[in-house]
């Protein structure tokens, strides 16, 4: 097994607001070649680095909007988010929880700060990933996986060095809690200072990590909080060393070798399918949501 080469380490891009409740740095897609195709099946990553929202009676967030052709994965580190969609699903994700929504053939949803969190205010920190679907599954039925932290399968590192939360995929024989359409590995590594943790993924998989808290060393490179590390598609193995207490989101997936045509909230394979998505929304075929 050969060492996985680091392609680049990316500092957080300038933040922008999504709605009035999410202050995000967009890492995928990103300039300098970080296209949807380069990171497939991960076609978008917005990172809300830790940010204090003051108390308010108004529910900050994003109003009703459609999606088709992919999945949204929201991982909560600080704060709470509420969700409602046109398939009748609703839920609240809090610290450590994950929401995995399969938009597939089409869904309307809205997401916003949970009511009590809004009233009290506080630090807010989240990641939202968009995970592409293969053509054969893009028009499948929508579904929803609300995964509480207590239900996430975990691997305890030796010597109380930390824990690997296996959201999807597998680590050291521990199977992930989420079901996926294509091979996806998604872990939260919560590490004590000094922890040394090995990982390995196929060279052909697109692999990256985000340092959510603390600082780490990957192979021989230092990576600070809020930075994104992209691996080249060379080699399989790498080691994460926590130089401080750290939280690291690790993602790796088999690329979906199909055309990507995207427009706003729709990610399909052809321009004709994008036009059809707009027509279907306008005709009410995504359902209804207040």
Coordinates of C-alpha atoms in Angstrom, one line a residue:
X1 CA 0.0 0.0 0.0
X2 CA 1.5 3.3 -1.0
X3 CA 1.1 6.7 0.6
X4 CA -1.6 9.0 -0.7
X5 CA -0.2 12.2 -2.1
X6 CA -1.5 15.6 -1.0
X7 CA -2.6 17.7 -4.0
X8 CA -3.4 20.9 -2.1
X9 CA -4.4 22.5 1.1
X10 CA -7.1 25.2 0.8
X11 CA -7.7 28.1 3.2
X12 CA -11.3 29.0 3.8
X13 CA -12.6 31.1 0.9
X14 CA -14.5 34.3 1.7
X15 CA -17.7 33.6 3.5
X16 CA -21.1 34.4 2.0
X17 CA -24.7 34.0 3.3
X18 CA -27.1 31.3 2.2
X19 CA -30.5 32.7 3.1
X20 CA -30.1 34.6 6.4
X21 CA -29.1 31.6 8.6
X22 CA -26.0 30.0 7.0
X23 CA -22.7 31.9 6.7
X24 CA -20.6 29.5 4.6
X25 CA -17.3 29.0 2.9
X26 CA -17.8 27.1 -0.3
X27 CA -15.0 24.4 -0.9
X28 CA -16.7 22.4 -3.6
X29 CA -16.9 23.4 -6.4
X30 CA -14.0 25.7 -6.1
X31 CA -11.6 27.6 -8.4
X32 CA -8.3 26.3 -9.7
X33 CA -9.8 23.1 -11.0
X34 CA -12.0 22.0 -8.1
X35 CA -15.0 21.1 -10.2
X36 CA -18.0 18.9 -9.5
X37 CA -16.4 16.3 -11.7
X38 CA -13.1 16.5 -9.8
X39 CA -14.7 15.7 -6.5
X40 CA -17.5 13.4 -7.7
X41 CA -19.6 12.0 -6.1
X42 CA -19.3 15.1 -3.8
X43 CA -20.6 17.9 -6.0
X44 CA -20.9 20.7 -3.4
X45 CA -19.6 21.4 0.1
X46 CA -20.6 24.5 2.1
X47 CA -18.9 24.9 5.5
X48 CA -20.5 27.1 8.1
X49 CA -17.4 27.7 10.3
X50 CA -18.1 28.5 13.9
X51 CA -20.2 31.7 13.9
X52 CA -22.2 33.4 16.7
X53 CA -25.8 34.2 15.9
X54 CA -27.4 36.6 18.5
X55 CA -30.9 35.8 19.9
X56 CA -33.9 36.5 17.7
X57 CA -37.6 35.7 17.5
X58 CA -37.3 35.4 13.7
X59 CA -36.3 31.9 12.4
X60 CA -33.2 32.4 10.3
X61 CA -32.6 30.0 7.4
X62 CA -33.6 29.2 3.9
X63 CA -37.2 29.2 2.7
X64 CA -39.0 26.6 0.5
X65 CA -36.8 25.6 -2.5
X66 CA -36.6 22.5 -4.8
X67 CA -33.9 19.9 -5.4
X68 CA -33.6 17.0 -7.9
X69 CA -30.9 14.5 -8.9
X70 CA -28.8 14.3 -5.7
X71 CA -28.7 14.0 -1.9
X72 CA -28.1 16.7 0.7
X73 CA -26.1 15.7 3.8
X74 CA -26.1 18.1 6.7
X75 CA -23.7 17.5 9.6
X76 CA -24.2 19.5 12.8
X77 CA -21.3 20.5 15.0
X78 CA -22.8 23.5 16.9
X79 CA -26.4 24.7 17.0
X80 CA -29.6 23.1 15.8
X81 CA -31.4 23.1 12.4
X82 CA -35.0 22.2 11.7
X83 CA -36.2 20.7 8.4
X84 CA -39.5 20.2 6.6
X85 CA -40.1 18.8 3.2
X86 CA -42.9 18.0 0.7
X87 CA -42.7 14.3 1.3
X88 CA -43.9 14.8 4.9
X89 CA -40.5 14.5 6.6
X90 CA -39.5 16.8 9.4
X91 CA -36.9 16.8 12.0
X92 CA -34.4 18.7 14.1
X93 CA -30.7 17.9 14.0
X94 CA -28.5 19.1 16.9
X95 CA -24.8 18.8 17.8
X96 CA -23.4 15.6 16.4
X97 CA -26.4 14.6 14.4
X98 CA -26.7 14.0 10.6
X99 CA -29.5 14.6 8.2
X100 CA -29.3 12.7 4.9
X101 CA -32.0 13.7 2.5
X102 CA -32.3 12.0 -0.9
X103 CA -34.0 14.5 -3.2
X104 CA -33.8 12.1 -6.2
X105 CA -36.9 12.7 -8.4
X106 CA -37.8 15.9 -6.7
X107 CA -38.6 17.5 -3.4
X108 CA -39.3 20.8 -1.8
X109 CA -37.8 21.6 1.5
X110 CA -36.9 24.4 3.9
X111 CA -34.2 24.5 6.6
X112 CA -33.8 27.0 9.4
X113 CA -32.5 27.5 12.9
X114 CA -34.5 25.5 15.4
X115 CA -36.8 27.7 17.5
X116 CA -35.2 27.4 20.9
X117 CA -31.7 27.9 19.4
X118 CA -33.0 31.1 17.6
X119 CA -34.4 32.5 20.8
X120 CA -31.3 31.8 22.9
X121 CA -28.7 32.4 20.1
X122 CA -25.3 30.8 20.2
X123 CA -22.4 29.3 18.1
X124 CA -23.5 27.7 14.9
X125 CA -21.3 25.3 12.9
X126 CA -22.4 23.0 10.1
X127 CA -21.3 21.2 7.0
X128 CA -23.6 20.6 4.1
X129 CA -22.6 18.2 1.3
X130 CA -24.3 17.5 -1.9
X131 CA -23.8 13.9 -3.0
X132 CA -24.5 13.1 -6.7
X133 CA -26.7 10.2 -7.7
X134 CA -26.1 8.0 -10.8
X135 CA -28.4 8.4 -13.7
X136 CA -30.3 5.2 -12.9
X137 CA -31.2 6.6 -9.5
X138 CA -31.8 10.3 -10.2
X139 CA -35.6 9.7 -10.6
X140 CA -36.0 7.3 -7.7
X141 CA -38.4 8.2 -4.9
X142 CA -37.2 10.8 -2.3
X143 CA -36.2 9.6 1.1
X144 CA -35.0 10.9 4.4
X145 CA -32.5 9.6 7.0
X146 CA -32.4 11.5 10.2
X147 CA -29.4 10.1 12.1
X148 CA -29.0 11.0 15.8
X149 CA -25.5 11.0 17.2
X150 CA -26.4 8.2 19.6
X151 CA -27.3 6.0 16.6
X152 CA -24.1 6.7 14.6
X153 CA -21.9 3.6 14.6
X154 CA -18.5 4.4 16.2
X155 CA -15.0 2.9 16.4
X156 CA -13.2 3.7 19.7
X157 CA -9.5 4.3 19.1
X158 CA -7.0 2.5 21.3
X159 CA -5.8 4.2 24.5
X160 CA -8.8 6.5 24.7
X161 CA -7.3 8.5 21.8
X162 CA -10.7 9.4 20.4
X163 CA -13.5 8.0 18.3
X164 CA -14.3 7.6 14.6
X165 CA -17.9 8.2 13.9
X166 CA -18.8 6.2 10.8
X167 CA -21.6 8.1 9.1
X168 CA -21.3 6.1 5.8
X169 CA -19.0 3.4 4.5
X170 CA -16.8 1.4 6.9
X171 CA -13.8 1.9 9.2
X172 CA -12.0 -1.1 10.8
X173 CA -15.1 -3.3 10.4
X174 CA -17.6 -0.8 11.7
X175 CA -20.3 -0.2 9.2
X176 CA -21.7 3.3 8.6
X177 CA -25.2 4.3 9.8
X178 CA -26.4 5.8 6.5
X179 CA -27.3 3.9 3.3
X180 CA -25.8 5.2 0.1
X181 CA -26.4 4.6 -3.7
X182 CA -22.7 4.5 -4.6
X183 CA -19.6 3.8 -2.5
X184 CA -19.2 6.7 -0.1
X185 CA -17.0 6.9 3.0
X186 CA -17.9 9.7 5.4
X187 CA -16.3 9.9 8.9
X188 CA -16.1 12.3 11.8
X189 CA -12.8 11.7 13.5
X190 CA -12.9 13.2 17.0
X191 CA -9.3 13.0 18.2
X192 CA -7.4 13.7 21.4
X193 CA -4.1 15.5 21.1
X194 CA -1.4 13.0 20.1
X195 CA -3.8 10.6 18.4
X196 CA -2.2 8.9 15.4
X197 CA -4.9 7.4 13.1
X198 CA -4.4 5.5 9.8
X199 CA -6.8 5.6 6.9
X200 CA -6.8 4.0 3.5
X201 CA -9.0 4.4 0.4
X202 CA -8.7 3.3 -3.2
X203 CA -6.4 5.5 -5.2
X204 CA -9.2 6.1 -7.8
X205 CA -11.6 7.5 -5.1
X206 CA -11.8 11.2 -4.7
X207 CA -10.7 11.8 -1.1
X208 CA -10.4 15.0 1.0
X209 CA -10.7 16.1 4.6
X210 CA -11.9 19.2 6.5
X211 CA -10.4 20.3 9.8
X212 CA -13.4 21.4 11.8
X213 CA -11.6 22.0 15.1
X214 CA -8.0 22.0 16.2
X215 CA -4.9 21.3 14.2
X216 CA -3.6 18.1 12.6
X217 CA -0.6 16.8 10.7
X218 CA -1.4 14.7 7.6
X219 CA 1.7 12.6 6.6
X220 CA 4.2 15.5 6.9
X221 CA 1.9 18.5 6.3
X222 CA 0.3 20.7 9.0
X223 CA -3.4 21.5 8.5
X224 CA -5.1 24.2 10.6
X225 CA -8.7 24.6 11.6
X226 CA -11.2 25.5 8.8
X227 CA -8.8 24.3 6.1
X228 CA -9.6 21.8 3.4
X229 CA -7.1 19.1 2.2
X230 CA -7.5 17.5 -1.2
X231 CA -5.6 14.3 -2.0
X232 CA -4.4 13.4 -5.4
X233 CA -5.6 10.2 -7.0
X234 CA -2.3 8.5 -6.2
X235 CA -1.7 6.0 -3.4
X236 CA -4.1 4.7 -0.8
X237 CA -2.9 5.3 2.7
X238 CA -2.4 8.4 4.9
X239 CA -2.0 9.1 8.6
X240 CA -3.7 11.9 10.6
X241 CA -1.9 13.0 13.8
X242 CA -3.8 15.3 16.1
X243 CA -1.3 18.1 17.2
X244 CA -4.2 19.5 19.2
X245 CA -7.6 18.1 20.2
X246 CA -9.3 18.0 16.8
X247 CA -12.4 17.2 14.9
X248 CA -11.8 16.1 11.3
X249 CA -14.4 15.3 8.6
X250 CA -13.0 12.7 6.2
X251 CA -14.7 12.0 2.8
X252 CA -13.9 9.6 0.1
X253 CA -16.1 8.3 -2.7
X254 CA -16.0 6.4 -6.0
X255 CA -16.4 8.9 -8.8
X256 CA -19.6 8.6 -10.9
X257 CA -18.3 8.6 -14.5
X258 CA -21.3 10.3 -16.1
X259 CA -22.0 13.8 -17.5
X260 CA -22.9 16.4 -14.9
X261 CA -25.3 19.2 -15.9
X262 CA -26.3 21.5 -13.1
X263 CA -28.4 24.6 -12.7
X264 CA -29.2 26.0 -9.3
X265 CA -30.9 23.3 -7.2
X266 CA -30.9 20.7 -10.0
X267 CA -28.1 18.3 -10.9
X268 CA -28.8 16.0 -13.9
X269 CA -27.0 14.5 -16.9
X270 CA -28.4 16.5 -19.7
X271 CA -29.7 20.1 -20.4
X272 CA -33.1 18.6 -21.4
X273 CA -33.4 17.0 -17.9
X274 CA -32.7 20.4 -16.3
X275 CA -35.5 22.0 -18.4
X276 CA -37.8 19.2 -17.4
X277 CA -37.0 19.8 -13.8
X278 CA -38.0 23.4 -14.0
X279 CA -41.2 22.5 -15.8
X280 CA -42.1 19.9 -13.2
X281 CA -41.6 22.3 -10.3
X282 CA -43.8 24.9 -12.1
X283 CA -46.4 22.2 -12.6
X284 CA -46.5 21.3 -8.9
X285 CA -45.0 17.8 -9.5
X286 CA -42.5 18.2 -6.6
X287 CA -45.5 18.5 -4.1
X288 CA -46.3 21.4 -2.0
X289 CA -44.9 23.0 1.2
X290 CA -45.8 26.1 3.1

